[in-house]
Short mmCIF file of C-alpha atoms in Angstrom, two decimals:
data_model
loop_
_atom_site.label_atom_id
_atom_site.label_comp_id
_atom_site.label_asym_id
_atom_site.label_seq_id
_atom_site.Cartn_x
_atom_site.Cartn_y
_atom_site.Cartn_z
CA UNK A 15 -0.01 0.67 0.25
CA UNK A 16 1.47 3.24 -0.43
CA UNK A 17 0.23 5.95 1.83
CA UNK A 18 0.41 9.92 2.19
CA UNK A 19 2.48 9.83 4.60
CA UNK A 20 5.09 8.23 6.23
CA UNK A 21 6.86 8.92 9.35
CA UNK A 22 10.41 7.72 10.99
CA UNK A 23 10.03 7.70 14.99
CA UNK A 24 7.24 7.96 16.68
CA UNK A 25 8.76 10.96 19.31
CA UNK A 26 6.98 14.29 19.61
CA UNK A 27 7.86 15.22 16.69
CA UNK A 28 6.47 11.95 15.18
CA UNK A 29 3.42 11.39 17.00
CA UNK A 30 2.20 14.84 16.71
CA UNK A 31 2.31 14.66 12.13
CA UNK A 32 1.28 11.96 12.43
CA UNK A 33 -2.72 12.81 14.26
CA UNK A 34 -2.60 16.04 12.34
CA UNK A 35 -1.76 14.33 8.50
CA UNK A 36 -4.42 11.71 9.79
CA UNK A 37 -7.02 14.74 11.30
CA UNK A 38 -6.89 15.59 8.21
CA UNK A 39 -7.96 12.85 6.09
CA UNK A 40 -3.94 12.05 4.77
CA UNK A 41 -3.66 8.45 5.22
CA UNK A 42 -0.28 8.47 7.59
CA UNK A 43 2.12 5.53 8.80
CA UNK A 44 4.90 5.86 11.67
CA UNK A 45 7.37 3.41 12.47
CA UNK A 46 8.98 3.69 15.48
CA UNK A 47 10.82 1.15 16.89
CA UNK A 48 11.19 1.72 20.66
CA UNK A 49 8.37 3.26 22.48
CA UNK A 50 5.76 5.97 21.09
CA UNK A 51 6.88 9.27 23.31
CA UNK A 52 10.49 9.03 22.14
CA UNK A 53 12.80 10.69 24.65
CA UNK A 54 11.00 13.01 25.48
CA UNK A 55 7.70 11.30 26.79
CA UNK A 56 10.15 7.80 27.63
CA UNK A 57 13.38 9.30 29.04
CA UNK A 58 13.27 13.17 29.15
CA UNK A 59 10.56 14.93 29.42
CA UNK A 60 8.23 13.94 31.09
CA UNK A 61 9.65 10.90 33.41
CA UNK A 62 12.54 14.03 34.94
CA UNK A 63 9.50 15.97 35.31
CA UNK A 64 7.90 13.66 37.39
CA UNK A 65 10.54 13.12 40.44
CA UNK A 66 11.15 17.21 40.15
CA UNK A 67 7.54 17.02 41.71
CA UNK A 68 7.72 14.37 44.11
CA UNK A 69 11.09 16.17 44.81
CA UNK A 70 9.70 19.01 45.24
CA UNK A 71 6.31 18.60 47.17
CA UNK A 72 8.70 16.80 49.87
CA UNK A 73 11.34 20.37 50.32
CA UNK A 74 7.44 22.26 50.44
CA UNK A 75 6.80 19.76 53.44
CA UNK A 76 10.47 19.89 54.98
CA UNK A 77 9.23 23.70 55.13
CA UNK A 78 6.08 23.63 55.81
CA UNK A 79 7.06 25.32 59.05
CA UNK A 80 8.28 28.61 57.01
CA UNK A 81 3.71 28.27 57.05
CA UNK A 82 2.87 27.57 60.03
CA UNK A 83 2.23 24.63 59.48
CA UNK A 84 3.42 21.71 61.84
CA UNK A 85 4.85 18.74 59.81
CA UNK A 86 7.80 16.35 61.54
CA UNK A 87 10.53 14.55 60.46
CA UNK A 88 9.35 14.51 56.68
CA UNK A 89 10.65 11.20 54.84
CA UNK A 90 9.86 9.38 51.32
CA UNK A 91 9.98 6.37 49.46
CA UNK A 92 13.01 6.20 46.57
CA UNK A 93 11.13 2.88 45.30
CA UNK A 94 7.57 4.36 45.32
CA UNK A 95 8.76 7.25 44.03
CA UNK A 96 10.11 6.22 41.03
CA UNK A 97 7.33 4.41 40.30
CA UNK A 98 4.94 6.47 40.30
CA UNK A 99 7.80 8.40 37.44
CA UNK A 100 6.94 4.89 35.79
CA UNK A 101 2.72 4.96 36.20
CA UNK A 102 2.34 8.26 34.78
CA UNK A 103 5.69 6.83 31.83
CA UNK A 104 2.97 3.44 30.83
CA UNK A 105 -0.17 6.12 31.15
CA UNK A 106 0.43 8.69 28.93
CA UNK A 107 2.79 6.42 26.39
CA UNK A 108 -1.07 4.36 26.50
CA UNK A 109 -3.16 8.01 25.55
CA UNK A 110 -0.62 9.48 22.35
CA UNK A 111 -1.73 4.79 21.36
CA UNK A 112 -5.21 5.46 21.77
CA UNK A 113 -5.08 8.48 19.56
CA UNK A 114 -3.12 6.56 16.66
CA UNK A 115 -5.86 4.27 17.17
CA UNK A 116 -8.38 6.69 16.58
CA UNK A 117 -7.16 8.73 13.31
CA UNK A 118 -6.09 5.39 11.76
CA UNK A 119 -2.20 5.88 11.59
CA UNK A 120 -1.08 2.45 11.24
CA UNK A 121 1.71 2.14 14.00
CA UNK A 122 4.20 -0.07 12.59
CA UNK A 123 6.92 -0.87 15.66
CA UNK A 124 10.72 -2.10 14.34
CA UNK A 125 13.63 -0.78 12.94
CA UNK A 126 12.61 1.29 9.27
CA UNK A 127 15.16 1.54 6.41
CA UNK A 128 14.47 4.40 3.58
CA UNK A 129 15.59 1.97 0.82
CA UNK A 130 14.86 4.33 -2.23
CA UNK A 131 13.42 7.68 -3.27
CA UNK A 132 11.45 7.16 -7.26
CA UNK A 133 11.86 8.76 -10.29
CA UNK A 134 8.00 10.36 -9.41
CA UNK A 135 9.14 11.14 -5.45
CA UNK A 136 7.91 7.48 -4.15
CA UNK A 137 9.86 6.79 -1.42
CA UNK A 138 10.22 2.50 0.02
CA UNK A 139 10.60 2.24 3.73
CA UNK A 140 11.72 -1.80 4.71
CA UNK A 141 10.31 -2.35 7.82
CA UNK A 142 10.97 -6.80 9.69
CA UNK A 143 9.84 -7.77 5.84
CA UNK A 144 7.40 -6.01 5.60
CA UNK A 145 7.58 -2.84 2.83
CA UNK A 146 6.25 0.87 2.31
CA UNK A 147 5.52 3.05 -0.19
CA UNK A 148 4.69 7.00 0.30
CA UNK A 149 4.01 10.47 -2.01
CA UNK A 150 6.50 12.67 1.89
CA UNK A 151 8.84 11.88 4.64
CA UNK A 152 9.24 13.02 7.36
CA UNK A 153 12.36 12.37 9.79
CA UNK A 154 12.12 12.68 13.65
CA UNK A 155 14.23 10.30 14.00
CA UNK A 156 15.54 12.57 17.78
CA UNK A 157 18.77 13.13 18.54
CA UNK A 158 20.81 10.63 21.30
CA UNK A 159 23.21 11.33 24.64
CA UNK A 160 26.52 12.47 23.43
CA UNK A 161 29.41 10.15 24.99
CA UNK A 162 32.76 12.31 25.18
CA UNK A 163 35.53 11.21 24.88
CA UNK A 164 37.44 11.65 28.19
CA UNK A 165 39.87 8.88 29.30
CA UNK A 166 39.00 6.07 30.66
CA UNK A 167 35.32 6.56 30.61
CA UNK A 168 34.56 3.76 28.48
CA UNK A 169 36.19 2.00 31.70
CA UNK A 170 33.35 3.42 33.91
CA UNK A 171 29.57 2.64 34.69
CA UNK A 172 28.45 5.46 35.07
CA UNK A 173 25.50 6.93 34.19
CA UNK A 174 23.04 9.20 30.70
CA UNK A 175 19.96 10.67 32.10
CA UNK A 176 18.35 6.88 30.99
CA UNK A 177 19.84 5.46 33.91
CA UNK A 178 19.52 7.95 35.38
CA UNK A 179 15.78 7.26 35.37
CA UNK A 180 15.39 4.23 35.51
CA UNK A 181 17.67 3.36 39.15
CA UNK A 182 15.54 2.20 42.51
CA UNK A 183 18.39 3.30 44.37
CA UNK A 184 19.85 6.50 45.91
CA UNK A 185 23.36 7.01 45.30
CA UNK A 186 25.30 8.91 48.33
CA UNK A 187 27.34 10.88 46.44
CA UNK A 188 27.00 12.47 42.34
CA UNK A 189 29.21 14.15 40.22
CA UNK A 190 27.44 15.45 37.23
CA UNK A 191 29.84 15.89 34.22
CA UNK A 192 27.98 19.18 32.48
CA UNK A 193 26.41 22.18 33.80
CA UNK A 194 23.36 22.77 31.76
CA UNK A 195 20.09 21.75 31.58
CA UNK A 196 19.90 18.20 32.24
CA UNK A 197 22.56 18.48 34.69
CA UNK A 198 21.03 21.22 36.56
CA UNK A 199 17.70 19.84 36.24
CA UNK A 200 18.61 16.43 38.02
CA UNK A 201 21.64 18.08 40.29
CA UNK A 202 18.40 19.52 41.82
CA UNK A 203 15.77 16.11 42.00
CA UNK A 204 19.08 14.29 43.58
CA UNK A 205 19.61 17.67 46.14
CA UNK A 206 16.22 17.98 47.29
CA UNK A 207 16.45 13.87 47.86
CA UNK A 208 19.83 14.11 49.84
CA UNK A 209 22.60 12.64 47.74
CA UNK A 210 25.92 14.96 48.24
CA UNK A 211 25.72 16.73 44.74
CA UNK A 212 28.81 17.69 42.07
CA UNK A 213 28.70 19.76 39.08
CA UNK A 214 31.43 19.91 36.62
CA UNK A 215 30.95 22.55 33.82
CA UNK A 216 33.11 23.35 31.39
CA UNK A 217 31.52 27.42 30.21
CA UNK A 218 32.06 30.08 33.22
CA UNK A 219 28.60 29.42 34.15
CA UNK A 220 25.28 27.09 33.82
CA UNK A 221 22.60 26.76 31.48
CA UNK A 222 24.27 27.53 29.04
CA UNK A 223 23.00 29.98 26.69
CA UNK A 224 20.12 31.04 29.35
CA UNK A 225 20.60 34.45 30.57
CA UNK A 226 23.86 35.15 33.36
CA UNK A 227 22.43 37.18 35.07
CA UNK A 228 19.28 34.78 35.85
CA UNK A 229 21.24 31.46 35.62
CA UNK A 230 24.35 33.05 37.85
CA UNK A 231 21.15 33.53 41.10
CA UNK A 232 19.90 29.45 40.35
CA UNK A 233 23.40 28.40 40.85
CA UNK A 234 24.07 30.76 44.26
CA UNK A 235 20.55 29.68 45.43
CA UNK A 236 21.22 25.60 44.91
CA UNK A 237 25.29 26.80 46.25
CA UNK A 238 23.24 27.62 49.47
CA UNK A 239 21.95 24.18 49.43
CA UNK A 240 24.59 22.45 49.29
CA UNK A 241 25.56 21.90 45.47
CA UNK A 242 29.76 21.53 45.16
CA UNK A 243 30.12 24.05 41.65
CA UNK A 244 33.50 23.72 39.50
CA UNK A 245 32.99 26.16 36.30
CA UNK A 246 36.01 26.57 33.67
CA UNK A 247 37.11 23.61 34.40
CA UNK A 248 37.38 20.59 32.65
CA UNK A 249 37.36 17.37 32.54
CA UNK A 250 40.47 14.77 32.41
CA UNK A 251 39.06 11.52 32.84
CA UNK A 252 37.13 9.13 34.91
CA UNK A 253 37.56 6.69 36.75
CA UNK A 254 34.91 3.69 38.07
CA UNK A 255 33.89 7.64 40.52
CA UNK A 256 36.48 9.27 40.22
CA UNK A 257 36.44 12.45 38.30
CA UNK A 258 39.27 14.21 37.31
CA UNK A 259 39.27 17.68 36.81
CA UNK A 260 41.65 20.73 35.34
CA UNK A 261 41.80 24.21 36.02
CA UNK A 262 44.42 26.87 35.52
CA UNK A 263 47.09 23.88 34.69
CA UNK A 264 45.98 22.49 38.07
CA UNK A 265 43.57 19.18 38.47
CA UNK A 266 42.43 17.24 41.45
CA UNK A 267 39.80 14.45 41.49
CA UNK A 268 36.70 14.58 42.37
CA UNK A 269 34.60 11.25 43.98
CA UNK A 270 31.37 10.24 43.37
CA UNK A 271 28.87 7.25 44.32
CA UNK A 272 27.49 7.72 40.53
CA UNK A 273 28.37 9.87 38.13
CA UNK A 274 25.78 11.21 35.45
CA UNK A 275 26.62 12.19 32.40
CA UNK A 276 24.86 15.12 30.23
CA UNK A 277 27.32 17.55 28.11
CA UNK A 278 24.44 17.94 25.38
CA UNK A 279 22.70 15.28 22.84
CA UNK A 280 22.83 15.30 18.99
CA UNK A 281 20.56 13.94 16.08
CA UNK A 282 20.76 10.78 15.57
CA UNK A 283 20.40 10.13 11.33
CA UNK A 284 22.31 7.16 10.91
CA UNK A 285 20.71 3.54 11.54
CA UNK A 286 17.54 4.17 9.32
CA UNK A 287 18.98 4.94 5.52
CA UNK A 288 19.43 8.77 4.98
CA UNK A 289 22.34 8.12 3.19
CA UNK A 290 20.11 7.08 -0.24
CA UNK A 291 18.64 10.28 -0.44
CA UNK A 292 21.48 12.63 -0.53
CA UNK A 293 20.21 15.36 1.31
CA UNK A 294 21.79 18.14 2.77
CA UNK A 295 24.05 18.31 5.94
CA UNK A 296 23.26 21.47 8.12
CA UNK A 297 25.43 21.08 11.35
CA UNK A 298 25.40 17.21 13.02
CA UNK A 299 21.64 17.30 10.90
CA UNK A 300 18.93 18.06 8.21
CA UNK A 301 19.21 21.40 6.44
CA UNK A 302 15.00 22.52 6.11
CA UNK A 303 13.61 25.54 5.14
CA UNK A 304 10.67 27.74 6.84
CA UNK A 305 7.87 24.67 5.91
CA UNK A 306 10.66 21.91 7.17
CA UNK A 307 11.40 20.03 3.75
CA UNK A 308 14.61 18.24 3.40
CA UNK A 309 16.84 20.03 -0.39
CA UNK A 310 14.25 17.07 -0.79
CA UNK A 311 10.82 18.45 -1.14
CA UNK A 312 8.59 16.54 -0.35
CA UNK A 313 11.37 14.80 2.32
CA UNK A 314 10.06 16.38 5.94
CA UNK A 315 12.95 16.84 9.40
CA UNK A 316 10.81 18.11 12.58
CA UNK A 317 12.63 18.08 15.53
CA UNK A 318 15.76 17.54 16.69
CA UNK A 319 17.61 15.96 14.18
CA UNK A 320 17.45 19.29 11.81
CA UNK A 321 19.78 20.35 14.70
CA UNK A 322 18.72 23.69 16.15
CA UNK A 323 16.28 23.69 18.49
CA UNK A 324 16.17 20.46 20.57
CA UNK A 325 13.46 21.05 21.98
CA UNK A 326 10.34 19.23 22.76
CA UNK A 327 7.59 21.99 21.87
CA UNK A 328 10.27 23.24 18.83
CA UNK A 329 10.00 20.00 17.50
CA UNK A 330 5.97 19.33 18.31
CA UNK A 331 5.10 23.28 16.10
CA UNK A 332 7.56 22.25 13.03
CA UNK A 333 5.33 19.71 12.93
CA UNK A 334 2.79 21.36 12.28
CA UNK A 335 3.94 23.12 9.37
CA UNK A 336 5.16 20.37 8.08
CA UNK A 337 1.40 19.03 8.07
CA UNK A 338 0.43 21.96 7.00
CA UNK A 339 2.22 22.97 3.69
CA UNK A 340 1.76 18.32 2.25
CA UNK A 341 -1.99 19.48 2.76
CA UNK A 342 -1.11 22.59 1.19
CA UNK A 343 -1.88 25.42 3.91
CA UNK A 344 1.69 26.08 4.20
CA UNK A 345 1.12 30.05 5.59
CA UNK A 346 3.67 31.68 7.16
CA UNK A 347 6.30 28.61 8.42
CA UNK A 348 7.44 28.26 10.83
CA UNK A 349 8.44 30.93 13.33
CA UNK A 350 11.66 30.86 16.02
CA UNK A 351 11.61 34.45 17.12
CA UNK A 352 9.77 32.88 20.45
CA UNK A 353 10.61 29.52 21.56
CA UNK A 354 10.62 29.07 25.23
CA UNK A 355 12.91 27.37 27.14
CA UNK A 356 12.62 26.48 30.88
CA UNK A 357 14.75 24.65 33.29
CA UNK A 358 12.39 23.16 35.80
CA UNK A 359 14.37 23.07 39.01
CA UNK A 360 13.30 25.08 42.58
CA UNK A 361 12.61 27.77 41.39
CA UNK A 362 12.39 27.15 38.37
CA UNK A 363 14.28 29.44 35.36
CA UNK A 364 12.94 30.54 31.96
CA UNK A 365 13.83 32.86 29.52
CA UNK A 366 12.46 33.09 25.55
CA UNK A 367 14.15 36.25 22.89
CA UNK A 368 16.88 37.44 23.17
CA UNK A 369 19.49 37.51 26.43
CA UNK A 370 21.15 40.42 27.01
CA UNK A 371 24.33 38.49 25.78
CA UNK A 372 23.61 38.14 22.39
CA UNK A 373 22.08 41.41 22.19
CA UNK A 374 25.44 42.42 23.41
CA UNK A 375 27.32 40.57 21.21
CA UNK A 376 25.46 41.81 18.13
CA UNK A 377 25.41 45.55 19.25
CA UNK A 378 21.98 45.62 19.31
CA UNK A 379 20.47 48.36 21.53
CA UNK A 380 18.16 47.38 24.07
CA UNK A 381 16.32 48.58 27.31
CA UNK A 382 15.33 46.00 30.63
CA UNK A 383 13.03 46.24 32.78
CA UNK A 384 13.13 44.80 36.21
CA UNK A 385 11.31 43.95 39.09
CA UNK A 386 12.11 41.23 41.67
CA UNK A 387 9.80 38.69 42.12
CA UNK A 388 9.02 40.12 45.51
CA UNK A 389 6.99 42.49 44.12
CA UNK A 390 3.78 39.90 43.63
CA UNK A 391 1.63 40.00 46.09
CA UNK A 392 0.86 36.45 44.70
CA UNK A 393 4.50 35.30 45.15
CA UNK A 394 5.41 36.05 48.68
CA UNK A 395 2.13 35.32 50.14
CA UNK A 396 3.11 30.98 48.21
CA UNK A 397 7.29 31.44 49.34
CA UNK A 398 7.57 32.71 52.56
CA UNK A 399 11.43 34.04 52.65
CA UNK A 400 12.37 33.28 48.83
CA UNK A 401 12.56 36.00 45.98
CA UNK A 402 13.09 35.73 42.08
CA UNK A 403 13.48 37.75 39.10
CA UNK A 404 11.66 38.73 35.89
CA UNK A 405 13.91 40.59 33.37
CA UNK A 406 11.88 42.10 30.24
CA UNK A 407 13.67 43.34 27.66
CA UNK A 408 12.77 45.93 25.37
CA UNK A 409 14.02 47.45 21.96
CA UNK A 410 14.14 51.33 20.89
CA UNK A 411 11.28 51.18 19.64
CA UNK A 412 9.93 49.96 23.15
CA UNK A 413 8.78 46.62 21.37
CA UNK A 414 9.38 43.68 23.53
CA UNK A 415 11.87 41.41 21.80
CA UNK A 416 13.39 39.56 24.99
CA UNK A 417 11.55 37.84 28.86
CA UNK A 418 13.41 36.27 31.45
CA UNK A 419 12.07 34.80 34.53
CA UNK A 420 13.25 33.06 38.33
CA UNK A 421 10.96 31.87 40.63
CA UNK A 422 7.68 29.47 40.17
CA UNK A 423 5.73 28.78 38.56
CA UNK A 424 8.43 31.04 35.44
CA UNK A 425 7.54 27.91 33.29
CA UNK A 426 3.75 28.90 33.21
CA UNK A 427 4.27 32.07 32.81
CA UNK A 428 6.22 32.63 30.05
CA UNK A 429 3.95 32.15 27.34
CA UNK A 430 2.52 35.03 28.86
CA UNK A 431 5.87 36.62 27.15
CA UNK A 432 6.50 34.22 24.27
CA UNK A 433 3.18 35.35 22.81
CA UNK A 434 3.89 39.36 23.67
CA UNK A 435 7.56 39.09 21.70
CA UNK A 436 6.15 36.79 18.38
CA UNK A 437 3.43 39.45 17.73
CA UNK A 438 6.07 42.18 18.05
CA UNK A 439 3.53 43.38 21.62
CA UNK A 440 5.53 47.17 22.75
CA UNK A 441 5.76 47.34 25.99
CA UNK A 442 2.89 49.88 26.36
CA UNK A 443 0.30 47.10 23.88
CA UNK A 444 1.38 44.66 27.16
CA UNK A 445 0.10 46.85 30.33
CA UNK A 446 -2.66 46.61 28.29
CA UNK A 447 -4.05 44.18 29.02
CA UNK A 448 -6.01 43.18 32.60
CA UNK A 449 -4.14 40.66 34.59
CA UNK A 450 -6.12 38.81 36.86
CA UNK A 451 -4.64 39.91 40.88
CA UNK A 452 -3.57 38.70 43.27
CA UNK A 453 -1.25 36.61 41.19
CA UNK A 454 2.44 35.58 39.92
CA UNK A 455 1.97 36.74 36.31
CA UNK A 456 1.04 40.25 37.09
CA UNK A 457 5.40 41.36 38.20
CA UNK A 458 5.54 40.79 33.53
CA UNK A 459 3.11 44.25 33.34
CA UNK A 460 4.86 45.67 36.58
CA UNK A 461 7.99 45.13 35.21
CA UNK A 462 7.62 47.19 32.37
CA UNK A 463 6.74 50.60 34.23
#
């Protein structure tokens, strides 16, 4: 049978594309070699947030006395925390499979291999002993953990995010190599659970491209909680739990019961016959245009494989753009102007649009409007002795071009600023919006005065 759309990869990009395509009447086949939901649902976004919420509840109970509530000697059941995480993942995976069934998507569990593209554009794909044909192909193969060539690593039993999420026992100490989003979220979780945590980062700041001022504030908060940071340090060797680091020519060893590797991810481009298509590469992934088309017009790429924005919500938007283009409803294509980034630590940190560092590097003039979270009555009521920052960045004409928040619930509030940036709103327009009172979200409006 020949399908209108074939999709390789069942992560956020893949299952979104499959649902949207099938719902619009396009015959659709989806290939997934592991579990539906991809890395995000099975060993990334969702399971880590489930663990982090358990940690947040535990942290809240430990500090209940701040709110005049007595809760003596709180404790937790670590195996049950992991079991709850597995239950959440199982429930959501089942939900995706149900959606695929409802819309008539043919789901094929197995390793798909592209066999070629005919003169009329038809793509041939093999999976197991079956062969499939499709008029359009979406590549949504995602990404995998980067394993750097650190001496001794190959002979060492280390964790990636996968193993960290599967552990049934809480380590007494943990050395995290990489202070990016993944590293900091695991640092937050294990710190809350009582593990001694060390974070080693090659850069001079945690959280890579996120706003430096707020990243530094978050680091200071976690340093108070006992996490030890080693910035501008290079890992030169790993031997079991011994991590050798170097800075300014001096080296020393950090000891940990477990070592977690989180230095980034790279697109999956091998193992499914991509080389038979000869599409144009970009960085370590595939080049696409604004409609997610590769150099072959009926071959699309969405999600991490584009090597541009390795975020699940970006992947979902890209998949929607691709399917609309296949339907002939192109619109304006994919916009990356307001892609929010969130770190689900406690407190959360989120950003969207331009950072000060980016604008300074580009020589673009800007102004900053900034206000402590404590100016929000709701924030003060719910965060005893806590604080944070709302920072808005305006262009010369007062258009909102960046927003960065530290403090709960930054992950929910950042979408307000994202809407303003995407729609090109000026400060006066955003100020004219009526925000409910009392809410933490009011801080976005108040920061503009």
